[in-house]
Amino acid sequence: MRSIVDAYLRLGLVPLIVLALVIGTIIGVVAPSFGLSLGILGSIFVGALKAVAPVLVFVLVLAAVSNQRIGADSRIKPIIFLYLVGTFSAALVAVGASFMFPTELVLNNIESVEQAAPQSLREVLTNLLMNLVANPVASLANANYMGILTWAVLIGLALRHVTETTLRVVSDLGTAVTSVVKWIIALAPFGILGLVASTVAETGVQALVGYARLLAVLVGSMLFIALVMNPIIVAAMTRKNPYPLVFTCLRESGVTAFFTRSSAANIPVNMNLARKLGLSEDTYSVSIPLGATINMAGAAITINVLTLAAAHTLGIEVSFGAAVLLAIVGSLSACGASGVAGGSLLLIPLACNLFNIPNDVAMQVVAIGFIIGVVQDSAETALNSSTDVLFTAAADPKYAHYG
């Protein structure tokens, strides 16, 4: 059995998901009844995600806040500023793209879902504030991600004053939960096989066409950020032609990140690139690992686009003010995205809370995210990781290349 598991893991998640997509589509078209039966695999996968996502968000935020150490090097501050500006710009672009190219998803049982769409920004804010002060245990049980974030931050701040041993336990707990998430995601091909087979059996290829449109909006937004918005930010910071640096970062960092699908795994590549660019080691040795955690433009795009796709599918009218608030929440959520493949998808329910979108529907959207994740997550990671070096170089006074 161990040899079978090892062989399965060696194949890699991306090829297995592609294979699951192909097999699921064929089964759904050729044998619809069998495809419907395979739907149980998708239900189990979605159920596991629903169970682990609240715990994951709580533990990771708790560990991050409690173990945070504020550096004294002031050169990190402008880089952090660029990280935040870049992530928020990506969220705004995602919102704009979603309004320009609205996408409807094929979801199950949305007709029977009772949900009250918020009628104004005031109602959205009231809902947000009430969720913030909800009982922490109830927040975990009911997947109230706003309450989960609030209590995780508060408890994390309190834990900063405890012993190193306690902090190590909290950090180890975060590592353990992340490992559980990795196990669940390792089974994603089986869940996706069931989801695709049952969806195609019920709706034909219509659902896959919807996914293709959604993927086009996601990747298009990421390309716009990489080739338009990021160069504008870098040009404003350096007063130089930004494109030589942009293309260097995309080529030497983005390509490897696209295939590893992990910002953390791409840190050594980014360190080597920063060294080649002649950047200050004291700066990039801090900013690169930090960027792998909080510089999440791609994740912000994913969270906002998929949330607005869910709102559009349910017929929820999103006002301008609510869209801006979503961009802010999406940016903050992206900064807390898990470092595992598909980590940003697990924060979509947090953004969906703003519009009273039920958790059952939100987790179906997460499952769709995994279906398109073969391209979406790779492009997202490539944007996130390459931007770490890009903004570090833009803010580093030692940068003197590509002028």
CSV table of C-alpha atoms in Angstrom, one decimal:
chain,number,residue,atom,x,y,z
A,1,MET,CA,0.0,0.0,0.0
A,2,ARG,CA,2.8,2.4,0.8
A,3,SER,CA,4.4,1.8,-2.6
A,4,ILE,CA,1.1,2.6,-4.3
A,5,VAL,CA,0.7,5.9,-2.3
A,6,ASP,CA,4.3,6.9,-3.1
A,7,ALA,CA,3.7,6.2,-6.8
A,8,TYR,CA,0.5,8.3,-6.7
A,9,LEU,CA,2.3,11.2,-5.0
A,10,ARG,CA,5.2,11.0,-7.5
A,11,LEU,CA,2.8,11.5,-10.4
A,12,GLY,CA,2.1,15.1,-9.2
A,13,LEU,CA,-1.1,16.8,-8.4
A,14,VAL,CA,-1.4,18.8,-11.7
A,15,PRO,CA,-1.2,15.8,-14.1
A,16,LEU,CA,-3.6,13.9,-11.9
A,17,ILE,CA,-6.1,16.7,-11.9
A,18,VAL,CA,-5.8,17.0,-15.7
A,19,LEU,CA,-6.4,13.3,-16.0
A,20,ALA,CA,-9.4,13.6,-13.6
A,21,LEU,CA,-10.9,16.4,-15.7
A,22,VAL,CA,-10.6,14.3,-18.9
A,23,ILE,CA,-11.9,11.1,-17.4
A,24,GLY,CA,-14.7,12.9,-15.5
A,25,THR,CA,-15.8,14.6,-18.7
A,26,ILE,CA,-15.8,11.4,-20.7
A,27,ILE,CA,-17.8,9.5,-18.0
A,28,GLY,CA,-20.3,12.3,-17.7
A,29,VAL,CA,-20.9,12.3,-21.5
A,30,VAL,CA,-20.8,8.5,-22.1
A,31,ALA,CA,-22.2,7.1,-18.9
A,32,PRO,CA,-24.4,9.8,-17.2
A,33,SER,CA,-25.8,7.4,-14.6
A,34,PHE,CA,-22.4,6.3,-13.5
A,35,GLY,CA,-21.3,9.9,-13.5
A,36,LEU,CA,-24.1,10.8,-11.1
A,37,SER,CA,-23.0,7.9,-8.8
A,38,LEU,CA,-19.4,9.3,-8.8
A,39,GLY,CA,-20.8,12.5,-7.4
A,40,ILE,CA,-20.4,11.1,-3.9
A,41,LEU,CA,-16.6,11.5,-4.4
A,42,GLY,CA,-17.1,15.2,-5.0
A,43,SER,CA,-19.5,15.5,-2.0
A,44,ILE,CA,-16.9,13.9,0.3
A,45,PHE,CA,-14.1,16.2,-1.0
A,46,VAL,CA,-16.2,19.3,-0.6
A,47,GLY,CA,-17.3,18.1,2.9
A,48,ALA,CA,-13.7,17.7,3.9
A,49,LEU,CA,-12.9,21.2,2.7
A,50,LYS,CA,-15.8,22.6,4.6
A,51,ALA,CA,-14.6,20.8,7.8
A,52,VAL,CA,-11.0,21.8,7.7
A,53,ALA,CA,-11.2,25.4,6.3
A,54,PRO,CA,-12.4,27.2,9.5
A,55,VAL,CA,-9.8,25.4,11.6
A,56,LEU,CA,-7.0,26.2,9.0
A,57,VAL,CA,-7.8,29.9,9.0
A,58,PHE,CA,-8.0,30.1,12.8
A,59,VAL,CA,-4.7,28.2,13.5
A,60,LEU,CA,-2.7,29.8,10.7
A,61,VAL,CA,-3.6,33.4,11.6
A,62,LEU,CA,-3.1,32.6,15.3
A,63,ALA,CA,0.3,31.2,14.7
A,64,ALA,CA,1.3,34.1,12.4
A,65,VAL,CA,0.3,36.8,14.8
A,66,SER,CA,1.7,35.1,17.9
A,67,ASN,CA,5.1,34.4,16.3
A,68,GLN,CA,5.4,37.8,14.5
A,69,ARG,CA,8.7,39.6,15.1
A,70,ILE,CA,8.9,43.3,13.9
A,71,GLY,CA,12.3,44.0,12.3
A,72,ALA,CA,14.2,47.2,12.9
A,73,ASP,CA,15.4,47.6,9.3
A,74,SER,CA,13.4,50.6,7.9
A,75,ARG,CA,14.1,49.6,4.3
A,76,ILE,CA,11.5,46.8,4.7
A,77,LYS,CA,8.8,49.4,5.2
A,78,PRO,CA,8.6,50.7,1.6
A,79,ILE,CA,8.6,47.1,0.4
A,80,ILE,CA,5.7,46.2,2.6
A,81,PHE,CA,3.9,49.3,1.3
A,82,LEU,CA,4.4,48.1,-2.2
A,83,TYR,CA,3.2,44.6,-1.3
A,84,LEU,CA,0.0,46.1,0.1
A,85,VAL,CA,-0.5,48.5,-2.8
A,86,GLY,CA,0.0,45.8,-5.3
A,87,THR,CA,-2.4,43.4,-3.6
A,88,PHE,CA,-5.1,46.0,-3.3
A,89,SER,CA,-4.6,47.1,-6.9
A,90,ALA,CA,-5.1,43.5,-7.9
A,91,ALA,CA,-8.3,43.2,-5.9
A,92,LEU,CA,-9.6,46.4,-7.6
A,93,VAL,CA,-8.7,45.0,-11.1
A,94,ALA,CA,-10.5,41.7,-10.2
A,95,VAL,CA,-13.6,43.6,-9.2
A,96,GLY,CA,-13.6,45.6,-12.3
A,97,ALA,CA,-13.0,42.6,-14.5
A,98,SER,CA,-15.9,40.8,-12.8
A,99,PHE,CA,-18.3,43.6,-13.5
A,100,MET,CA,-17.1,43.9,-17.1
A,101,PHE,CA,-17.3,40.2,-17.8
A,102,PRO,CA,-19.9,38.7,-15.3
A,103,THR,CA,-19.8,34.9,-15.0
A,104,GLU,CA,-22.5,32.5,-14.0
A,105,LEU,CA,-21.5,29.2,-12.4
A,106,VAL,CA,-23.3,25.9,-12.5
A,107,LEU,CA,-24.1,25.2,-8.8
A,108,ASN,CA,-26.2,22.5,-7.2
A,109,ASN,CA,-29.4,23.2,-5.1
A,110,ILE,CA,-29.1,27.0,-5.1
A,111,GLU,CA,-32.8,27.2,-5.7
A,112,SER,CA,-33.5,25.7,-2.3
A,113,VAL,CA,-31.0,27.9,-0.5
A,114,GLU,CA,-32.7,30.5,1.6
A,115,GLN,CA,-30.6,33.6,1.7
A,116,ALA,CA,-31.3,37.3,2.1
A,117,ALA,CA,-29.2,39.5,-0.2
A,118,PRO,CA,-28.0,42.7,1.6
A,119,GLN,CA,-29.8,45.7,0.3
A,120,SER,CA,-27.2,48.4,1.1
A,121,LEU,CA,-23.6,48.9,2.1
A,122,ARG,CA,-24.9,49.7,5.6
A,123,GLU,CA,-26.5,46.3,5.8
A,124,VAL,CA,-23.2,44.7,4.6
A,125,LEU,CA,-21.2,46.6,7.2
A,126,THR,CA,-23.7,45.7,10.0
A,127,ASN,CA,-23.5,42.1,9.0
A,128,LEU,CA,-19.7,42.4,9.0
A,129,LEU,CA,-19.5,43.9,12.5
A,130,MET,CA,-21.9,41.4,14.0
A,131,ASN,CA,-19.9,38.6,12.6
A,132,LEU,CA,-16.7,40.1,14.1
A,133,VAL,CA,-18.1,39.8,17.6
A,134,ALA,CA,-19.7,36.4,17.3
A,135,ASN,CA,-18.9,33.7,19.8
A,136,PRO,CA,-15.5,32.1,18.8
A,137,VAL,CA,-16.7,28.6,19.2
A,138,ALA,CA,-19.8,29.3,17.3
A,139,SER,CA,-17.8,31.0,14.6
A,140,LEU,CA,-15.7,27.9,14.1
A,141,ALA,CA,-18.7,25.6,14.1
A,142,ASN,CA,-20.7,27.8,11.7
A,143,ALA,CA,-17.7,28.8,9.4
A,144,ASN,CA,-18.1,32.5,10.3
A,145,TYR,CA,-14.7,33.5,9.0
A,146,MET,CA,-15.0,37.2,10.1
A,147,GLY,CA,-15.4,36.0,13.7
A,148,ILE,CA,-12.6,33.4,13.2
A,149,LEU,CA,-10.2,36.1,12.0
A,150,THR,CA,-11.1,38.5,14.8
A,151,TRP,CA,-10.6,36.0,17.6
A,152,ALA,CA,-7.5,34.5,16.0
A,153,VAL,CA,-5.8,38.0,15.9
A,154,LEU,CA,-6.8,38.9,19.4
A,155,ILE,CA,-5.7,35.6,20.9
A,156,GLY,CA,-2.5,35.7,18.8
A,157,LEU,CA,-1.7,39.2,20.2
A,158,ALA,CA,-2.2,37.9,23.7
A,159,LEU,CA,0.1,34.9,23.0
A,160,ARG,CA,3.0,37.1,22.0
A,161,HIS,CA,3.7,37.6,25.7
A,162,VAL,CA,3.9,33.9,26.7
A,163,THR,CA,6.9,31.6,26.8
A,164,GLU,CA,8.9,30.5,23.7
A,165,THR,CA,7.8,26.9,24.4
A,166,THR,CA,4.1,27.9,24.1
A,167,LEU,CA,4.8,29.8,20.9
A,168,ARG,CA,6.6,26.8,19.5
A,169,VAL,CA,3.5,24.6,20.3
A,170,VAL,CA,1.3,27.1,18.5
A,171,SER,CA,3.6,27.1,15.5
A,172,ASP,CA,3.7,23.3,15.5
A,173,LEU,CA,-0.1,23.2,15.6
A,174,GLY,CA,-0.2,25.4,12.5
A,175,THR,CA,2.2,23.0,10.8
A,176,ALA,CA,0.1,20.0,11.7
A,177,VAL,CA,-3.1,21.6,10.4
A,178,THR,CA,-1.3,22.5,7.2
A,179,SER,CA,-0.3,18.9,6.8
A,180,VAL,CA,-3.9,17.8,7.1
A,181,VAL,CA,-4.9,20.2,4.4
A,182,LYS,CA,-2.1,18.8,2.2
A,183,TRP,CA,-3.5,15.3,2.7
A,184,ILE,CA,-7.0,16.5,1.7
A,185,ILE,CA,-5.7,18.4,-1.4
A,186,ALA,CA,-3.7,15.3,-2.4
A,187,LEU,CA,-7.1,13.6,-2.8
A,188,ALA,CA,-8.4,16.5,-5.0
A,189,PRO,CA,-8.2,14.4,-8.2
A,190,PHE,CA,-10.7,12.0,-6.9
A,191,GLY,CA,-13.0,14.8,-5.7
A,192,ILE,CA,-12.7,16.6,-9.0
A,193,LEU,CA,-13.4,13.4,-10.9
A,194,GLY,CA,-16.6,13.0,-9.1
A,195,LEU,CA,-17.5,16.7,-9.4
A,196,VAL,CA,-16.8,16.9,-13.1
A,197,ALA,CA,-18.5,13.5,-13.9
A,198,SER,CA,-21.7,14.4,-12.0
A,199,THR,CA,-21.8,18.0,-13.3
A,200,VAL,CA,-21.4,17.0,-16.9
A,201,ALA,CA,-23.9,14.2,-16.4
A,202,GLU,CA,-26.5,16.7,-15.1
A,203,THR,CA,-25.7,19.8,-17.3
A,204,GLY,CA,-23.6,18.6,-20.2
A,205,VAL,CA,-20.6,20.6,-21.2
A,206,GLN,CA,-22.3,23.9,-20.3
A,207,ALA,CA,-20.6,23.8,-16.9
A,208,LEU,CA,-17.2,23.4,-18.4
A,209,VAL,CA,-17.8,26.3,-20.7
A,210,GLY,CA,-18.7,28.4,-17.7
A,211,TYR,CA,-15.4,27.3,-16.0
A,212,ALA,CA,-13.5,28.3,-19.2
A,213,ARG,CA,-15.0,31.8,-19.0
A,214,LEU,CA,-14.2,32.1,-15.3
A,215,LEU,CA,-10.6,31.0,-16.0
A,216,ALA,CA,-10.3,33.6,-18.7
A,217,VAL,CA,-11.4,36.4,-16.3
A,218,LEU,CA,-8.9,35.1,-13.7
A,219,VAL,CA,-5.9,34.7,-15.9
A,220,GLY,CA,-6.7,37.9,-17.8
A,221,SER,CA,-6.8,39.9,-14.6
A,222,MET,CA,-3.4,38.4,-13.5
A,223,LEU,CA,-1.8,39.2,-16.9
A,224,PHE,CA,-3.1,42.8,-16.6
A,225,ILE,CA,-1.5,43.1,-13.1
A,226,ALA,CA,1.8,41.6,-14.3
A,227,LEU,CA,2.1,43.6,-17.5
A,228,VAL,CA,0.3,46.8,-16.7
A,229,MET,CA,-0.3,47.6,-13.1
A,230,ASN,CA,3.0,46.3,-11.6
A,231,PRO,CA,5.1,48.1,-14.2
A,232,ILE,CA,3.2,51.4,-13.4
A,233,ILE,CA,4.0,50.9,-9.7
A,234,VAL,CA,7.6,50.1,-10.3
A,235,ALA,CA,8.1,53.0,-12.7
A,236,ALA,CA,6.6,55.4,-10.1
A,237,MET,CA,9.0,54.0,-7.5
A,238,THR,CA,12.2,53.8,-9.6
A,239,ARG,CA,11.7,56.4,-12.3
A,240,LYS,CA,13.1,53.9,-14.8
A,241,ASN,CA,11.7,51.8,-17.6
A,242,PRO,CA,10.2,48.9,-15.6
A,243,TYR,CA,9.8,46.3,-18.3
A,244,PRO,CA,13.3,44.8,-18.4
A,245,LEU,CA,13.0,44.1,-14.6
A,246,VAL,CA,9.4,42.9,-15.0
A,247,PHE,CA,10.3,40.4,-17.7
A,248,THR,CA,13.4,39.3,-15.8
A,249,CYS,CA,11.3,38.5,-12.7
A,250,LEU,CA,8.6,36.7,-14.8
A,251,ARG,CA,11.2,34.7,-16.7
A,252,GLU,CA,13.5,33.7,-13.8
A,253,SER,CA,11.0,33.5,-10.9
A,254,GLY,CA,7.5,33.3,-12.5
A,255,VAL,CA,8.2,30.3,-14.7
A,256,THR,CA,9.5,28.1,-11.9
A,257,ALA,CA,6.7,29.3,-9.5
A,258,PHE,CA,4.2,28.3,-12.2
A,259,PHE,CA,5.3,24.7,-12.1
A,260,THR,CA,6.0,24.4,-8.3
A,261,ARG,CA,2.7,26.2,-7.4
A,262,SER,CA,4.2,27.2,-4.1
A,263,SER,CA,5.6,30.7,-3.2
A,264,ALA,CA,7.4,29.1,-0.3
A,265,ALA,CA,9.1,26.5,-2.5
A,266,ASN,CA,10.2,29.4,-4.8
A,267,ILE,CA,12.0,31.4,-2.1
A,268,PRO,CA,15.4,30.0,-3.0
A,269,VAL,CA,14.9,30.9,-6.6
A,270,ASN,CA,13.9,34.4,-5.6
A,271,MET,CA,16.9,34.7,-3.3
A,272,ASN,CA,19.2,33.8,-6.1
A,273,LEU,CA,17.6,36.2,-8.5
A,274,ALA,CA,17.8,39.1,-5.9
A,275,ARG,CA,21.5,38.3,-5.5
A,276,LYS,CA,22.0,38.4,-9.3
A,277,LEU,CA,20.2,41.8,-9.4
A,278,GLY,CA,22.8,43.2,-6.9
A,279,LEU,CA,20.2,43.8,-4.1
A,280,SER,CA,21.0,44.2,-0.5
A,281,GLU,CA,21.1,40.9,1.2
A,282,ASP,CA,20.0,42.4,4.5
A,283,THR,CA,16.9,43.6,2.7
A,284,TYR,CA,15.9,40.7,0.4
A,285,SER,CA,16.7,38.0,3.1
A,286,VAL,CA,13.7,39.5,5.0
A,287,SER,CA,11.5,40.8,2.2
A,288,ILE,CA,11.5,37.6,0.1
A,289,PRO,CA,10.2,35.3,2.8
A,290,LEU,CA,7.8,38.0,4.0
A,291,GLY,CA,6.5,38.4,0.5
A,292,ALA,CA,5.8,34.7,0.2
A,293,THR,CA,3.4,35.3,3.1
A,294,ILE,CA,1.7,38.7,2.5
A,295,ASN,CA,2.3,39.7,-1.1
A,296,MET,CA,-0.7,37.9,-2.7
A,297,ALA,CA,-1.9,39.8,-5.7
A,298,GLY,CA,-2.9,36.6,-7.4
A,299,ALA,CA,-4.8,35.3,-4.4
A,300,ALA,CA,-6.7,38.6,-4.1
A,301,ILE,CA,-7.8,38.2,-7.8
A,302,THR,CA,-8.9,34.7,-7.2
A,303,ILE,CA,-10.9,35.5,-4.0
A,304,ASN,CA,-12.6,38.5,-5.6
A,305,VAL,CA,-13.4,37.0,-9.0
A,306,LEU,CA,-14.9,33.8,-7.6
A,307,THR,CA,-16.8,35.6,-4.9
A,308,LEU,CA,-18.4,38.0,-7.4
A,309,ALA,CA,-19.1,35.0,-9.7
A,310,ALA,CA,-21.0,33.4,-6.8
A,311,ALA,CA,-22.9,36.6,-6.2
A,312,HIS,CA,-23.8,37.0,-9.8
A,313,THR,CA,-25.0,33.4,-10.0
A,314,LEU,CA,-27.3,33.9,-7.1
A,315,GLY,CA,-28.6,37.2,-8.5
A,316,ILE,CA,-27.2,39.4,-5.8
A,317,GLU,CA,-26.8,43.0,-6.8
A,318,VAL,CA,-23.4,44.3,-5.6
A,319,SER,CA,-23.2,48.1,-5.2
A,320,PHE,CA,-20.1,50.1,-5.8
A,321,GLY,CA,-19.5,50.6,-2.1
A,322,ALA,CA,-19.9,46.9,-1.4
A,323,ALA,CA,-17.5,46.1,-4.3
A,324,VAL,CA,-14.8,48.4,-2.8
A,325,LEU,CA,-15.4,46.8,0.6
A,326,LEU,CA,-15.0,43.4,-1.0
A,327,ALA,CA,-11.7,44.5,-2.6
A,328,ILE,CA,-10.4,45.5,0.9
A,329,VAL,CA,-11.6,42.3,2.5
A,330,GLY,CA,-10.2,40.3,-0.4
A,331,SER,CA,-6.8,42.0,0.0
A,332,LEU,CA,-6.7,41.4,3.7
A,333,SER,CA,-7.8,37.8,3.2
A,334,ALA,CA,-5.2,37.2,0.5
A,335,CYS,CA,-2.5,38.2,2.9
A,336,GLY,CA,-3.6,35.3,5.1
A,337,ALA,CA,-3.8,32.7,2.3
A,338,SER,CA,-2.3,29.3,3.2
A,339,GLY,CA,1.0,28.5,1.5
A,340,VAL,CA,-0.3,25.2,0.2
A,341,ALA,CA,-1.5,24.7,-3.3
A,342,GLY,CA,-5.0,26.2,-3.6
A,343,GLY,CA,-4.7,27.9,-0.3
A,344,SER,CA,-6.4,31.1,-1.5
A,345,LEU,CA,-9.5,29.1,-2.5
A,346,LEU,CA,-10.1,28.2,1.2
A,347,LEU,CA,-10.6,31.9,2.0
A,348,ILE,CA,-13.4,32.5,-0.5
A,349,PRO,CA,-16.1,31.7,2.1
A,350,LEU,CA,-14.7,34.6,4.1
A,351,ALA,CA,-15.4,37.1,1.3
A,352,CYS,CA,-18.7,35.4,0.6
A,353,ASN,CA,-19.8,36.1,4.2
A,354,LEU,CA,-20.1,39.8,3.2
A,355,PHE,CA,-23.0,39.1,0.9
A,356,ASN,CA,-24.8,36.4,3.0
A,357,ILE,CA,-23.8,33.7,0.6
A,358,PRO,CA,-24.4,30.4,2.4
A,359,ASN,CA,-21.3,28.3,3.2
A,360,ASP,CA,-22.7,25.4,1.2
A,361,VAL,CA,-22.7,27.5,-1.9
A,362,ALA,CA,-19.3,29.1,-1.1
A,363,MET,CA,-17.7,25.7,-0.8
A,364,GLN,CA,-19.1,24.6,-4.1
A,365,VAL,CA,-17.3,27.7,-5.6
A,366,VAL,CA,-14.2,26.5,-3.8
A,367,ALA,CA,-14.5,23.1,-5.5
A,368,ILE,CA,-14.9,24.8,-8.9
A,369,GLY,CA,-11.7,26.7,-8.0
A,370,PHE,CA,-9.9,23.4,-7.6
A,371,ILE,CA,-11.3,22.2,-11.0
A,372,ILE,CA,-9.7,25.2,-12.8
A,373,GLY,CA,-6.8,25.2,-10.4
A,374,VAL,CA,-4.5,23.4,-12.8
A,375,VAL,CA,-4.0,26.8,-14.6
A,376,GLN,CA,-5.5,29.3,-12.0
A,377,ASP,CA,-3.3,28.2,-9.1
A,378,SER,CA,-0.1,28.0,-11.3
A,379,ALA,CA,-0.7,31.5,-12.7
A,380,GLU,CA,-1.6,32.9,-9.3
A,381,THR,CA,1.7,31.6,-7.8
A,382,ALA,CA,3.7,32.8,-10.7
A,383,LEU,CA,2.3,36.3,-10.2
A,384,ASN,CA,2.7,36.3,-6.4
A,385,SER,CA,6.3,35.0,-6.4
A,386,SER,CA,7.7,37.0,-9.2
A,387,THR,CA,6.3,40.2,-7.7
A,388,ASP,CA,8.2,39.5,-4.4
A,389,VAL,CA,11.5,40.1,-6.3
A,390,LEU,CA,10.0,42.9,-8.4
A,391,PHE,CA,8.9,45.0,-5.5
A,392,THR,CA,12.0,44.2,-3.5
A,393,ALA,CA,14.2,45.5,-6.3
A,394,ALA,CA,11.9,48.6,-6.8
A,395,ALA,CA,12.3,49.7,-3.2
A,396,ASP,CA,16.0,48.8,-2.8
A,397,PRO,CA,18.4,51.8,-3.1
A,398,LYS,CA,21.1,49.4,-4.3
A,399,TYR,CA,19.1,48.6,-7.4
A,400,ALA,CA,21.0,50.0,-10.4
A,401,HIS,CA,20.2,47.6,-13.2
A,402,TYR,CA,17.9,47.7,-16.2
A,403,GLY,CA,17.8,51.5,-16.5
